[in-house]
Amino acid sequence: MSDEITSAVLKSDTSEVTVLSMGCAIQSWLVDGQPVVLGYDNPEDYRENPYCMNIIVGRVANRTANSRFELGGTVWKLPSNDGPHHLHGGAKGLGWQNWDLQQLSDSAVVLRLHSADLDQGYPGAVDFEVRLTLDGSALTWEMSAVPDRDTPINLAQHVYFNLDGRPDLNGHRFKINASKITPTGADLIPTGAITEVDGTRFDFRALAGLAEKDPGGLGYDLNYVIDDTNGPKARVVAENGMDMRLWTDQPGLQFYTGVHLNRFGSPSHAASHGPSSGFCLEAQAFPNVVNEPSFGSTLCSPDQPYFQRTTIDIRKPR
């Protein structure tokens, strides 16, 4: 496969989304001509991409404690890229590989990647496919993977959103339909507990701004246990009227307010790309699930392949 980074542009009457072959990255997303994501103007910046800007992360998203897990009586060692831990599939995970991109129509694109056995230390070869469809103001990710043997798979879109172009997120209010979280230690590895958000700064069950919930400016980088309710799983409203809603079939939602983000490469738009200038809502299984049986399972097989469907709708009332 060619190493050239290719792109596809999806268009509707209100929205335009540019997708890159490198990491399945969302390079830009315009709503009524206004940027609603951070990004890099130069596609080559996505090869290094130290902040996982707008890519699909995996094979296993989020953190794996001590870069290891046990499967089939074997301990599988993964490359460490977050201190002693393994993050987002490793430094050369799916988000730093060049996928085969095929534009299907003005509103759809499909990307495919074959990941060889022991790619980033994971057992088994896997065929990945990500299909992106723009329907009006809604962008849907349909992510599937078929392995040739038992292996863990947990993908996530890692798009940094900024709905108003300001250098911070103070003009945004957040709602996450989750009454529980998986708390972490200082290294951001879950403790294994599942706790209630009631009475804590993590309670976003009603729309609230960061200054209200987090006056100390600590930021957020935490998995929410999504409530089993109808309707959007998360909503973000900006002062300029932009209204974002998210639906997913995944059990967890990592809320990250970009506390470690910094300027790199060719930042696009007016947003600063400084700390806390963008936020991520990453639908996925729970962090470190491969080492926490109580968190469920991400084990996939030829007979039980992986699938995720996540939709994000961003619109501005007319």
Coordinates of C-alpha atoms in Angstrom, one line a residue:
M1 CA 0.0 0.0 0.0
S2 CA 1.2 3.5 -0.8
D3 CA 2.5 5.6 2.0
E4 CA 0.9 8.7 0.5
I5 CA -1.7 10.3 2.8
T6 CA -5.0 10.6 0.9
S7 CA -8.2 12.4 1.8
A8 CA -11.9 12.5 1.3
V9 CA -14.3 15.3 1.8
L10 CA -17.9 14.6 3.0
K11 CA -20.5 17.3 2.4
S12 CA -24.1 18.0 3.3
D13 CA -26.2 21.2 3.1
T14 CA -24.8 22.3 6.5
S15 CA -21.5 20.4 7.1
E16 CA -18.2 19.5 5.6
V17 CA -15.8 16.9 7.0
T18 CA -12.3 16.1 5.7
V19 CA -11.1 12.6 6.5
L20 CA -7.4 11.5 6.1
S21 CA -6.1 8.0 5.4
M22 CA -3.4 8.5 8.1
G23 CA -5.1 7.1 11.3
C24 CA -8.6 7.7 9.9
A25 CA -8.1 11.3 11.2
I26 CA -10.8 13.9 11.0
Q27 CA -8.6 16.7 9.6
S28 CA -11.4 19.3 9.7
W29 CA -15.2 19.6 10.4
L30 CA -17.1 22.7 9.4
V31 CA -20.7 23.5 10.4
D32 CA -22.2 26.4 8.5
G33 CA -18.6 27.3 7.6
Q34 CA -17.3 27.4 11.2
P35 CA -14.7 25.0 12.4
V36 CA -15.8 22.8 15.3
V37 CA -12.7 20.7 15.8
L38 CA -9.0 21.3 16.3
G39 CA -6.6 19.9 13.7
Y40 CA -3.5 20.2 11.6
D41 CA -3.4 22.0 8.2
N42 CA -0.5 19.9 7.0
P43 CA -1.6 16.2 6.7
E44 CA 2.1 15.1 7.3
D45 CA 1.7 16.3 10.9
Y46 CA -0.6 13.3 11.5
R47 CA 2.4 10.9 11.1
E48 CA 3.9 12.0 14.4
N49 CA 0.8 13.4 16.0
P50 CA 1.9 13.3 19.7
Y51 CA -1.5 14.3 21.1
C52 CA -3.6 11.7 19.2
M53 CA -5.3 14.5 17.3
N54 CA -8.6 13.3 15.8
I55 CA -7.5 9.8 15.0
I56 CA -8.9 6.3 15.6
V57 CA -7.0 4.8 18.5
G58 CA -6.4 1.1 19.1
R59 CA -6.1 -1.9 18.9
V60 CA -7.0 -1.2 22.5
A61 CA -7.9 2.4 23.3
N62 CA -7.0 4.1 26.6
R63 CA -4.6 2.7 29.2
T64 CA -3.4 -0.8 29.8
A65 CA -1.7 -1.2 33.2
N66 CA 2.0 -2.1 33.1
S67 CA 1.7 -2.8 29.4
R68 CA 0.6 -6.4 29.8
F69 CA -2.4 -8.7 29.9
E70 CA -3.0 -12.4 30.1
L71 CA -4.8 -14.4 27.5
G72 CA -4.9 -18.2 26.9
G73 CA -2.4 -18.8 29.7
T74 CA 0.2 -16.5 28.0
V75 CA 1.2 -13.0 29.3
W76 CA 1.3 -10.6 26.4
K77 CA 3.8 -7.8 26.7
L78 CA 3.0 -4.5 24.9
P79 CA 5.2 -1.5 24.2
S80 CA 5.1 1.1 27.0
N81 CA 4.4 4.7 25.8
D82 CA 2.8 6.3 28.9
G83 CA 5.4 5.7 31.6
P84 CA 5.3 2.0 32.4
H85 CA 1.8 1.7 30.8
H86 CA 0.5 1.2 27.3
L87 CA -1.7 3.9 25.9
H88 CA -4.1 3.9 22.8
G89 CA -2.6 0.8 21.2
G90 CA 1.0 1.9 21.4
A91 CA 3.2 4.6 19.7
K92 CA 2.7 2.9 16.3
G93 CA -0.9 1.8 16.9
L94 CA -3.8 2.1 14.4
G95 CA -3.9 5.9 14.6
W96 CA -0.3 6.2 13.3
Q97 CA -0.8 3.9 10.4
N98 CA -1.8 4.8 6.9
W99 CA -5.2 3.2 6.0
D100 CA -6.6 2.4 2.6
L101 CA -9.2 5.0 1.9
Q102 CA -12.1 4.7 -0.6
Q103 CA -14.7 7.4 -1.0
L104 CA -18.1 5.9 -1.6
S105 CA -20.1 9.0 -2.3
D106 CA -20.3 12.7 -1.3
S107 CA -21.4 11.6 2.1
A108 CA -19.5 8.4 2.8
V109 CA -16.0 7.0 3.0
V110 CA -14.6 3.6 4.1
L111 CA -11.1 3.0 5.4
R112 CA -9.5 -0.4 5.8
L113 CA -6.3 -1.7 7.4
H114 CA -4.8 -5.1 7.9
S115 CA -2.9 -5.4 11.2
A116 CA -0.4 -8.3 11.3
D117 CA 0.0 -10.8 14.1
L118 CA 2.0 -9.2 17.0
D119 CA 1.4 -5.7 15.7
Q120 CA 2.3 -3.6 18.7
G121 CA 2.5 -6.8 20.7
Y122 CA -1.1 -8.0 20.2
P123 CA -1.8 -11.6 19.3
G124 CA -3.5 -12.4 16.0
A125 CA -3.9 -10.7 12.7
V126 CA -7.0 -8.4 12.4
D127 CA -8.8 -6.8 9.4
F128 CA -10.1 -3.4 10.5
E129 CA -12.8 -1.3 8.7
V130 CA -14.0 2.2 9.6
R131 CA -17.0 3.6 7.6
L132 CA -17.8 7.3 8.1
T133 CA -21.2 8.7 6.9
L134 CA -22.3 12.3 7.0
D135 CA -26.1 12.7 7.2
G136 CA -27.1 16.3 7.4
S137 CA -25.3 17.5 10.5
A138 CA -24.6 14.0 11.9
L139 CA -21.4 12.1 11.4
T140 CA -21.5 8.3 12.1
W141 CA -18.5 6.0 12.7
E142 CA -19.2 2.3 12.1
M143 CA -16.0 0.5 13.2
S144 CA -15.6 -3.2 12.7
A145 CA -12.7 -5.7 13.1
V146 CA -12.4 -9.4 12.3
P147 CA -9.4 -11.2 14.0
D148 CA -8.1 -14.6 13.0
R149 CA -7.9 -15.7 16.7
D150 CA -9.0 -14.6 20.1
T151 CA -7.6 -11.1 20.8
P152 CA -8.8 -7.9 22.6
I153 CA -10.1 -5.0 20.5
N154 CA -11.4 -1.6 21.8
L155 CA -11.4 1.3 19.4
A156 CA -12.3 4.9 20.0
Q157 CA -12.5 8.2 18.0
H158 CA -10.1 10.7 19.6
V159 CA -11.5 14.0 18.0
Y160 CA -10.7 17.2 19.8
F161 CA -13.7 19.5 19.7
N162 CA -13.9 23.2 20.1
L163 CA -17.3 24.6 19.1
D164 CA -16.6 28.3 19.3
G165 CA -12.9 28.8 18.3
R166 CA -11.9 30.4 21.6
P167 CA -8.6 29.5 23.2
D168 CA -10.3 27.8 26.1
L169 CA -13.5 25.8 26.8
N170 CA -15.1 28.4 29.1
G171 CA -17.9 29.0 26.6
H172 CA -19.0 25.4 26.6
R173 CA -21.5 23.6 28.9
F174 CA -21.4 19.8 29.2
K175 CA -23.9 17.0 29.9
I176 CA -23.0 13.4 30.3
N177 CA -25.7 10.9 31.0
A178 CA -23.7 8.8 33.5
S179 CA -24.3 8.4 37.2
K180 CA -21.1 6.5 37.7
I181 CA -17.4 6.6 36.9
T182 CA -14.3 4.4 37.0
P183 CA -12.0 6.4 39.3
T184 CA -8.3 6.3 38.8
G185 CA -5.0 6.6 40.7
A186 CA -2.5 9.3 40.0
D187 CA -1.2 7.3 36.9
L188 CA -4.8 7.4 35.5
I189 CA -5.1 3.6 35.7
P190 CA -8.6 2.7 37.1
T191 CA -8.6 1.4 40.6
G192 CA -11.1 -1.3 39.7
A193 CA -13.9 0.5 41.6
I194 CA -17.1 1.9 40.1
T195 CA -18.4 4.9 42.1
E196 CA -21.3 7.4 42.0
V197 CA -20.8 10.9 40.7
D198 CA -23.5 12.4 43.0
G199 CA -22.0 15.2 45.0
T200 CA -18.7 15.3 43.2
R201 CA -17.1 17.5 40.5
F202 CA -17.7 14.6 38.1
D203 CA -21.5 15.0 38.0
F204 CA -22.4 16.3 34.6
R205 CA -26.0 14.9 34.5
A206 CA -27.2 18.4 34.0
L207 CA -25.6 21.0 31.6
A208 CA -22.8 22.7 33.5
G209 CA -19.6 24.6 32.6
L210 CA -16.1 23.7 33.6
A211 CA -15.7 26.7 35.8
E212 CA -18.7 25.7 37.8
K213 CA -17.7 22.1 38.3
D214 CA -13.9 22.4 38.3
P215 CA -13.1 25.9 39.7
G216 CA -9.6 24.7 40.6
G217 CA -8.9 23.9 36.9
L218 CA -7.8 20.3 37.5
G219 CA -9.3 19.2 34.2
Y220 CA -10.9 15.9 33.3
D221 CA -9.4 12.6 31.9
L222 CA -11.8 10.0 33.1
N223 CA -14.1 7.2 32.0
Y224 CA -17.9 7.6 32.6
V225 CA -20.1 4.6 32.9
I226 CA -22.9 5.5 30.5
D227 CA -26.5 5.1 31.9
D228 CA -28.8 2.8 30.0
T229 CA -31.3 5.4 28.9
N230 CA -32.8 6.5 25.7
G231 CA -31.6 9.6 23.9
P232 CA -28.1 11.2 23.5
K233 CA -25.4 9.9 25.9
A234 CA -23.7 13.3 26.0
R235 CA -24.5 16.9 24.9
V236 CA -22.3 20.0 24.7
V237 CA -23.7 23.5 24.1
A238 CA -21.5 26.5 23.3
E239 CA -22.3 30.2 23.8
N240 CA -22.3 30.8 20.0
G241 CA -25.3 28.4 19.7
M242 CA -23.4 25.3 18.5
D243 CA -25.2 22.2 19.9
M244 CA -23.4 18.8 19.9
R245 CA -25.0 15.5 20.8
L246 CA -23.5 12.0 20.9
W247 CA -25.1 8.6 20.7
T248 CA -23.1 5.3 21.0
D249 CA -23.5 1.6 21.6
Q250 CA -20.4 1.5 23.9
P251 CA -20.5 1.2 27.7
G252 CA -18.0 3.9 28.5
L253 CA -17.2 7.5 27.5
Q254 CA -13.8 9.0 28.3
F255 CA -14.2 12.7 29.0
Y256 CA -10.9 14.5 28.3
T257 CA -10.5 18.3 28.5
G258 CA -7.1 18.4 26.8
V259 CA -5.1 19.3 29.9
H260 CA -1.9 17.9 28.3
L261 CA -2.6 19.3 24.8
N262 CA 0.0 21.7 23.4
R263 CA 0.9 23.4 20.1
F264 CA 2.4 21.1 17.5
G265 CA 2.9 21.3 13.7
S266 CA 0.4 23.4 11.8
P267 CA -2.5 24.1 14.1
S268 CA -5.6 25.0 12.1
H269 CA -8.3 27.7 12.7
A270 CA -8.2 30.3 15.4
A271 CA -8.1 27.9 18.4
S272 CA -4.8 28.0 20.2
H273 CA -4.1 24.3 20.6
G274 CA -2.9 25.1 24.1
P275 CA -3.8 23.2 27.2
S276 CA -7.6 22.8 27.6
S277 CA -8.4 24.3 24.2
G278 CA -10.2 21.2 23.0
F279 CA -12.2 18.4 24.5
C280 CA -12.7 14.7 23.6
L281 CA -15.7 12.4 24.2
E282 CA -14.3 9.0 23.4
A283 CA -16.9 6.2 23.3
Q284 CA -15.2 2.9 24.2
A285 CA -15.1 0.0 26.6
F286 CA -13.6 0.8 30.0
P287 CA -9.9 1.5 30.5
N288 CA -7.7 -1.4 31.4
V289 CA -10.5 -3.8 30.8
V290 CA -8.1 -6.5 29.7
N291 CA -6.9 -6.6 33.4
E292 CA -10.2 -5.9 35.2
P293 CA -12.6 -8.8 34.7
S294 CA -15.4 -6.9 36.5
F295 CA -15.3 -4.2 33.7
G296 CA -16.6 -6.7 31.1
S297 CA -14.7 -8.0 28.1
T298 CA -13.2 -6.8 24.9
L299 CA -12.2 -10.2 23.7
C300 CA -13.0 -10.8 20.0
S301 CA -12.7 -13.8 17.8
P302 CA -13.5 -14.9 14.2
D303 CA -16.9 -15.9 15.4
Q304 CA -17.4 -12.8 17.5
P305 CA -15.9 -9.8 15.6
Y306 CA -15.7 -6.3 16.9
F307 CA -18.3 -3.6 16.1
Q308 CA -19.0 0.0 17.3
R309 CA -21.4 2.6 16.1
T310 CA -21.1 6.2 17.3
T311 CA -22.9 9.2 16.0
I312 CA -22.1 12.9 16.7
D313 CA -24.5 15.6 15.6
I314 CA -23.3 19.2 15.6
R315 CA -25.7 22.0 14.5
K316 CA -26.4 25.6 15.0
P317 CA -30.0 26.6 15.4
R318 CA -31.2 28.7 12.5

